[in-house]
PDB file of C-alpha atoms in Angstrom:
ATOM      1  CA  MET B 218      88.668  89.756 106.580  1.00  0.00           C
ATOM      2  CA  SER B 219      86.991  86.931 104.724  1.00  0.00           C
ATOM      3  CA  SER B 220      87.137  83.666 106.421  1.00  0.00           C
ATOM      4  CA  LYS B 221      88.725  82.386 103.201  1.00  0.00           C
ATOM      5  CA  ALA B 222      91.578  84.624 104.098  1.00  0.00           C
ATOM      6  CA  LEU B 223      91.745  83.575 107.579  1.00  0.00           C
ATOM      7  CA  ALA B 224      91.956  79.947 106.856  1.00  0.00           C
ATOM      8  CA  SER B 225      94.793  80.322 104.014  1.00  0.00           C
ATOM      9  CA  ASP B 226      96.440  82.535 106.492  1.00  0.00           C
ATOM     10  CA  ALA B 227      96.264  79.866 109.202  1.00  0.00           C
ATOM     11  CA  ASP B 228      97.155  77.114 106.904  1.00  0.00           C
ATOM     12  CA  ILE B 229     100.202  78.701 106.093  1.00  0.00           C
ATOM     13  CA  ILE B 230     101.356  79.433 109.359  1.00  0.00           C
ATOM     14  CA  GLU B 231     100.658  75.827 110.529  1.00  0.00           C
ATOM     15  CA  GLY B 232     102.149  74.626 107.222  1.00  0.00           C
ATOM     16  CA  ILE B 233     105.205  76.690 108.476  1.00  0.00           C
ATOM     17  CA  ARG B 234     105.195  75.076 112.115  1.00  0.00           C
ATOM     18  CA  ARG B 235     105.180  71.403 110.244  1.00  0.00           C
ATOM     19  CA  GLU B 236     108.110  72.539 108.114  1.00  0.00           C
ATOM     20  CA  ASP B 237     105.984  71.958 105.226  1.00  0.00           C
ATOM     21  CA  GLU B 238     107.911  73.438 102.034  1.00  0.00           C
ATOM     22  CA  SER B 239     104.631  73.773  99.940  1.00  0.00           C
ATOM     23  CA  ALA B 240     103.391  76.773 102.721  1.00  0.00           C
ATOM     24  CA  LEU B 241     106.524  78.565 102.020  1.00  0.00           C
ATOM     25  CA  SER B 242     106.173  78.178  98.664  1.00  0.00           C
ATOM     26  CA  GLN B 243     103.024  79.624  98.508  1.00  0.00           C
ATOM     27  CA  LEU B 244     103.538  82.443 100.800  1.00  0.00           C
ATOM     28  CA  TYR B 245     105.872  83.486  98.119  1.00  0.00           C
ATOM     29  CA  LYS B 246     103.505  83.181  95.158  1.00  0.00           C
ATOM     30  CA  MET B 247     100.518  84.600  97.171  1.00  0.00           C
ATOM     31  CA  HIS B 248     102.420  88.129  98.000  1.00  0.00           C
ATOM     32  CA  PHE B 249     105.777  88.937  96.252  1.00  0.00           C
ATOM     33  CA  PRO B 250     103.592  90.502  93.208  1.00  0.00           C
ATOM     34  CA  MET B 251     102.277  92.851  95.882  1.00  0.00           C
ATOM     35  CA  VAL B 252     105.681  93.901  96.887  1.00  0.00           C
ATOM     36  CA  LEU B 253     107.192  93.950  93.447  1.00  0.00           C
ATOM     37  CA  HIS B 254     105.090  96.506  92.506  1.00  0.00           C
ATOM     38  CA  PHE B 255     105.782  98.746  95.863  1.00  0.00           C
ATOM     39  CA  VAL B 256     109.264  98.362  95.217  1.00  0.00           C
ATOM     40  CA  TYR B 257     108.925  99.086  91.522  1.00  0.00           C
ATOM     41  CA  ASN B 258     106.726 101.985  92.241  1.00  0.00           C
ATOM     42  CA  ASN B 259     109.907 103.496  94.899  1.00  0.00           C
ATOM     43  CA  ASN B 260     112.521 103.640  92.318  1.00  0.00           C
ATOM     44  CA  GLY B 261     113.737  99.637  93.114  1.00  0.00           C
ATOM     45  CA  SER B 262     114.442  96.908  90.452  1.00  0.00           C
ATOM     46  CA  GLU B 263     112.666  93.322  90.552  1.00  0.00           C
ATOM     47  CA  ASP B 264     115.906  91.974  92.139  1.00  0.00           C
ATOM     48  CA  ASP B 265     115.530  94.673  94.969  1.00  0.00           C
ATOM     49  CA  ALA B 266     111.958  93.460  95.377  1.00  0.00           C
ATOM     50  CA  LYS B 267     113.363  89.679  95.686  1.00  0.00           C
ATOM     51  CA  ASP B 268     116.006  90.561  97.998  1.00  0.00           C
ATOM     52  CA  ILE B 269     113.528  92.720 100.346  1.00  0.00           C
ATOM     53  CA  TYR B 270     110.651  89.939  99.960  1.00  0.00           C
ATOM     54  CA  GLN B 271     113.323  87.517 100.695  1.00  0.00           C
ATOM     55  CA  GLU B 272     114.438  89.126 104.103  1.00  0.00           C
ATOM     56  CA  ALA B 273     110.754  89.572 105.462  1.00  0.00           C
ATOM     57  CA  VAL B 274     109.548  86.147 104.811  1.00  0.00           C
ATOM     58  CA  ILE B 275     112.759  85.149 106.990  1.00  0.00           C
ATOM     59  CA  VAL B 276     111.744  87.230 109.592  1.00  0.00           C
ATOM     60  CA  PHE B 277     108.518  85.886 109.354  1.00  0.00           C
ATOM     61  CA  TYR B 278     109.505  82.499 109.344  1.00  0.00           C
ATOM     62  CA  GLU B 279     111.925  82.691 112.369  1.00  0.00           C
ATOM     63  CA  LYS B 280     108.863  84.571 114.180  1.00  0.00           C
ATOM     64  CA  ILE B 281     106.623  81.745 113.498  1.00  0.00           C
ATOM     65  CA  LYS B 282     109.387  78.939 114.480  1.00  0.00           C
ATOM     66  CA  SER B 283     110.472  80.821 117.694  1.00  0.00           C
ATOM     67  CA  GLY B 284     106.617  81.164 118.821  1.00  0.00           C
ATOM     68  CA  GLN B 285     106.891  84.867 118.653  1.00  0.00           C
ATOM     69  CA  LEU B 286     104.346  85.897 116.020  1.00  0.00           C
ATOM     70  CA  GLU B 287     101.763  88.137 117.128  1.00  0.00           C
ATOM     71  CA  LEU B 288      99.670  88.472 114.182  1.00  0.00           C
ATOM     72  CA  ASN B 289      96.770  90.936 114.511  1.00  0.00           C
ATOM     73  CA  CYS B 290      96.570  91.383 110.877  1.00  0.00           C
ATOM     74  CA  GLN B 291      96.586  89.865 107.576  1.00  0.00           C
ATOM     75  CA  ILE B 292      99.700  87.728 106.505  1.00  0.00           C
ATOM     76  CA  LYS B 293      99.540  89.962 103.737  1.00  0.00           C
ATOM     77  CA  THR B 294      99.487  93.446 105.553  1.00  0.00           C
ATOM     78  CA  TYR B 295     102.426  91.951 107.916  1.00  0.00           C
ATOM     79  CA  LEU B 296     105.092  91.182 105.155  1.00  0.00           C
ATOM     80  CA  TYR B 297     103.983  94.566 103.531  1.00  0.00           C
ATOM     81  CA  SER B 298     104.896  96.472 106.605  1.00  0.00           C
ATOM     82  CA  ILE B 299     107.978  94.631 106.968  1.00  0.00           C
ATOM     83  CA  CYS B 300     109.004  95.206 103.428  1.00  0.00           C
ATOM     84  CA  ARG B 301     108.010  99.024 103.358  1.00  0.00           C
ATOM     85  CA  ARG B 302     110.197  99.425 106.138  1.00  0.00           C
ATOM     86  CA  LEU B 303     113.366  97.805 104.607  1.00  0.00           C
ATOM     87  CA  TRP B 304     112.954  99.100 101.496  1.00  0.00           C
ATOM     88  CA  LEU B 305     112.976 102.748 103.359  1.00  0.00           C
ATOM     89  CA  LYS B 306     115.907 101.767 105.409  1.00  0.00           C
ATOM     90  CA  ARG B 307     117.649 100.855 102.270  1.00  0.00           C
ATOM     91  CA  LEU B 308     116.742 104.175 100.294  1.00  0.00           C
ATOM     92  CA  SER B 309     117.459 106.071 103.407  1.00  0.00           C
ATOM     93  CA  ARG B 310     121.116 104.178 103.170  1.00  0.00           C
ATOM     94  CA  SER B 311     121.862 105.032  99.473  1.00  0.00           C
ATOM     95  CA  SER B 312     120.514 108.666  99.519  1.00  0.00           C
ATOM     96  CA  ARG B 313     123.625 109.004 102.005  1.00  0.00           C
ATOM     97  CA  PHE B 314     125.656 108.116  98.984  1.00  0.00           C
ATOM     98  CA  SER B 315     124.148 110.264  96.197  1.00  0.00           C
ATOM     99  CA  ASN B 316     122.954 113.772  96.095  1.00  0.00           C
ATOM    100  CA  GLY B 317     119.808 113.385  94.149  1.00  0.00           C
ATOM    101  CA  LEU B 318     117.836 115.058  96.817  1.00  0.00           C
ATOM    102  CA  GLY B 319     114.810 115.199  94.535  1.00  0.00           C
ATOM    103  CA  LEU B 320     114.539 111.498  94.555  1.00  0.00           C
ATOM    104  CA  ILE B 321     114.666 111.415  97.934  1.00  0.00           C
ATOM    105  CA  GLU B 322     111.980 114.022  98.487  1.00  0.00           C
ATOM    106  CA  ASP B 323     110.091 111.857  95.897  1.00  0.00           C
ATOM    107  CA  THR B 324     110.533 108.653  97.648  1.00  0.00           C
ATOM    108  CA  GLU B 325     109.882 110.041 101.132  1.00  0.00           C
ATOM    109  CA  SER B 326     106.396 111.454  99.495  1.00  0.00           C
ATOM    110  CA  GLU B 327     105.490 108.283  98.087  1.00  0.00           C
ATOM    111  CA  LEU B 328     106.801 106.198 101.220  1.00  0.00           C
ATOM    112  CA  ALA B 329     104.544 108.599 103.534  1.00  0.00           C
ATOM    113  CA  HIS B 330     101.059 107.842 101.408  1.00  0.00           C
ATOM    114  CA  VAL B 331     102.233 104.074 101.181  1.00  0.00           C
ATOM    115  CA  GLU B 332     102.404 104.132 105.137  1.00  0.00           C
ATOM    116  CA  GLU B 333      98.747 105.772 105.354  1.00  0.00           C
ATOM    117  CA  GLU B 334      97.826 103.459 103.246  1.00  0.00           C
ATOM    118  CA  VAL B 335      99.003 100.228 105.225  1.00  0.00           C
ATOM    119  CA  ASP B 336      98.042 101.954 108.583  1.00  0.00           C
ATOM    120  CA  GLN B 337      94.288 102.401 107.048  1.00  0.00           C
ATOM    121  CA  ALA B 338      94.310  98.808 105.643  1.00  0.00           C
ATOM    122  CA  GLU B 339      95.529  97.428 108.855  1.00  0.00           C
ATOM    123  CA  GLU B 340      92.509  99.971 110.756  1.00  0.00           C
ATOM    124  CA  ASN B 341      89.975  98.366 108.089  1.00  0.00           C
ATOM    125  CA  GLU B 342      90.983  94.718 109.017  1.00  0.00           C
ATOM    126  CA  LEU B 343      90.633  95.513 112.869  1.00  0.00           C
ATOM    127  CA  LYS B 344      86.967  96.947 111.940  1.00  0.00           C
ATOM    128  CA  PHE B 345      86.244  93.906 109.612  1.00  0.00           C
ATOM    129  CA  ALA B 346      87.421  91.522 112.490  1.00  0.00           C
ATOM    130  CA  ALA B 347      85.036  93.485 114.771  1.00  0.00           C
ATOM    131  CA  MET B 348      82.524  93.241 112.437  1.00  0.00           C
ATOM    132  CA  ALA B 349      82.577  89.537 112.153  1.00  0.00           C
ATOM    133  CA  SER B 350      83.110  89.339 115.597  1.00  0.00           C
ATOM    134  CA  ALA B 351      79.539  91.518 116.401  1.00  0.00           C
ATOM    135  CA  LEU B 352      77.340  89.155 113.785  1.00  0.00           C
ATOM    136  CA  ASP B 353      78.732  86.075 115.428  1.00  0.00           C
ATOM    137  CA  GLN B 354      77.581  87.494 118.970  1.00  0.00           C
ATOM    138  CA  LEU B 355      73.949  88.918 117.677  1.00  0.00           C
ATOM    139  CA  GLY B 356      72.507  85.607 117.058  1.00  0.00           C
ATOM    140  CA  GLU B 357      69.626  84.321 115.227  1.00  0.00           C
ATOM    141  CA  PRO B 358      67.031  85.378 113.391  1.00  0.00           C
ATOM    142  CA  CYS B 359      68.754  88.941 113.493  1.00  0.00           C
ATOM    143  CA  LYS B 360      72.491  87.642 111.772  1.00  0.00           C
ATOM    144  CA  THR B 361      70.384  85.979 108.989  1.00  0.00           C
ATOM    145  CA  LEU B 362      68.041  88.990 108.617  1.00  0.00           C
ATOM    146  CA  LEU B 363      70.806  91.386 108.131  1.00  0.00           C
ATOM    147  CA  GLU B 364      72.892  89.208 106.240  1.00  0.00           C
ATOM    148  CA  ASP B 365      69.600  88.474 103.846  1.00  0.00           C
ATOM    149  CA  PHE B 366      69.369  92.367 103.211  1.00  0.00           C
ATOM    150  CA  TYR B 367      72.875  93.853 103.259  1.00  0.00           C
ATOM    151  CA  ILE B 368      74.787  90.959 101.668  1.00  0.00           C
ATOM    152  CA  GLN B 369      72.169  88.997  99.666  1.00  0.00           C
ATOM    153  CA  GLY B 370      70.604  92.069  98.672  1.00  0.00           C
ATOM    154  CA  MET B 371      66.924  91.095  99.656  1.00  0.00           C
ATOM    155  CA  GLY B 372      63.694  93.304  99.686  1.00  0.00           C
ATOM    156  CA  MET B 373      61.553  93.754 102.603  1.00  0.00           C
ATOM    157  CA  PRO B 374      58.704  91.681 100.988  1.00  0.00           C
ATOM    158  CA  GLU B 375      60.790  88.581 100.347  1.00  0.00           C
ATOM    159  CA  ILE B 376      62.699  88.998 103.850  1.00  0.00           C
ATOM    160  CA  THR B 377      58.870  89.315 105.179  1.00  0.00           C
ATOM    161  CA  GLU B 378      57.748  86.403 103.676  1.00  0.00           C
ATOM    162  CA  LYS B 379      60.840  83.919 104.753  1.00  0.00           C
ATOM    163  CA  PHE B 380      60.455  85.285 108.287  1.00  0.00           C
ATOM    164  CA  GLY B 381      56.748  85.053 108.716  1.00  0.00           C
ATOM    165  CA  TYR B 382      56.583  88.742 109.689  1.00  0.00           C
ATOM    166  CA  THR B 383      52.827  90.118 109.182  1.00  0.00           C
ATOM    167  CA  ASN B 384      54.138  93.123 106.929  1.00  0.00           C
ATOM    168  CA  ALA B 385      56.696  94.787 105.930  1.00  0.00           C
ATOM    169  CA  ASP B 386      56.639  97.323 108.113  1.00  0.00           C
ATOM    170  CA  SER B 387      57.087  94.938 111.000  1.00  0.00           C
ATOM    171  CA  ALA B 388      60.128  93.293 108.956  1.00  0.00           C
ATOM    172  CA  LYS B 389      61.665  96.916 108.891  1.00  0.00           C
ATOM    173  CA  ASN B 390      61.330  97.497 112.070  1.00  0.00           C
ATOM    174  CA  GLN B 391      63.149  94.270 113.412  1.00  0.00           C
ATOM    175  CA  LYS B 392      65.642  95.165 110.967  1.00  0.00           C
ATOM    176  CA  TYR B 393      66.319  98.368 112.680  1.00  0.00           C
ATOM    177  CA  LYS B 394      66.402  96.833 116.107  1.00  0.00           C
ATOM    178  CA  CYS B 395      68.926  93.924 114.981  1.00  0.00           C
ATOM    179  CA  LEU B 396      71.155  97.069 113.488  1.00  0.00           C
ATOM    180  CA  MET B 397      70.960  98.937 116.821  1.00  0.00           C
ATOM    181  CA  ARG B 398      71.992  95.716 118.604  1.00  0.00           C
ATOM    182  CA  LEU B 399      74.768  94.928 115.901  1.00  0.00           C
ATOM    183  CA  LYS B 400      76.175  98.483 116.211  1.00  0.00           C
ATOM    184  CA  LYS B 401      76.271  98.360 120.161  1.00  0.00           C
ATOM    185  CA  LEU B 402      78.114  95.047 119.908  1.00  0.00           C
ATOM    186  CA  PHE B 403      80.532  96.142 116.945  1.00  0.00           C
ATOM    187  CA  PHE B 404      81.541  99.646 119.099  1.00  0.00           C
ATOM    188  CA  THR B 405      81.922  97.122 122.329  1.00  0.00           C
ATOM    189  CA  ASP B 406      84.694  95.281 120.332  1.00  0.00           C
ATOM    190  CA  TYR B 407      86.093  97.752 118.523  1.00  0.00           C
ATOM    191  CA  GLN B 408      88.368 100.338 120.050  1.00  0.00           C
ATOM    192  CA  ALA B 409      90.020 102.979 117.125  1.00  0.00           C
ATOM    193  CA  PRO B 410      93.318 102.837 117.596  1.00  0.00           C
ATOM    194  CA  MET B 411      94.690 106.353 118.952  1.00  0.00           C
TER     195      MET B 411
END
């Protein structure tokens, strides 16, 4: 999870708590296209998407205002999950009044696929959060060394010079030790959902 996403999610939640209209407006603009795409791909219209999204935002808003929101994923994932459930219920209700069995089977298949994607996204968010936490706990110089190698793409000669190691083999050895410590911290923090 990027810190920017966390900051903007935190800003939106805080804005809603302060009854700042711009927070709700930003929330609508940021995530409606994702819901529109989902509803379109599952036999719905733009009006359907607007209705579903409005309901999801109301649920989200009321949970924030009542202090009952327990958010352990990004707002985007949370809203997507609510919209998916609401749309599935609506499709289920409408299928009772029609004989479009092929449509129902196609929709159920697509929704099962979407559900898997959302579950995978939520699991990935948990992994990213655990990795960020593990990196924070790792400390220096390991944190910077690993970020330089894996994120900045620095080579061993550059890292050797930057950190003052005697040679590239020493730098590789230190990187390996740091990586093993990070792995241990990560698996201590991260518990895969059952």
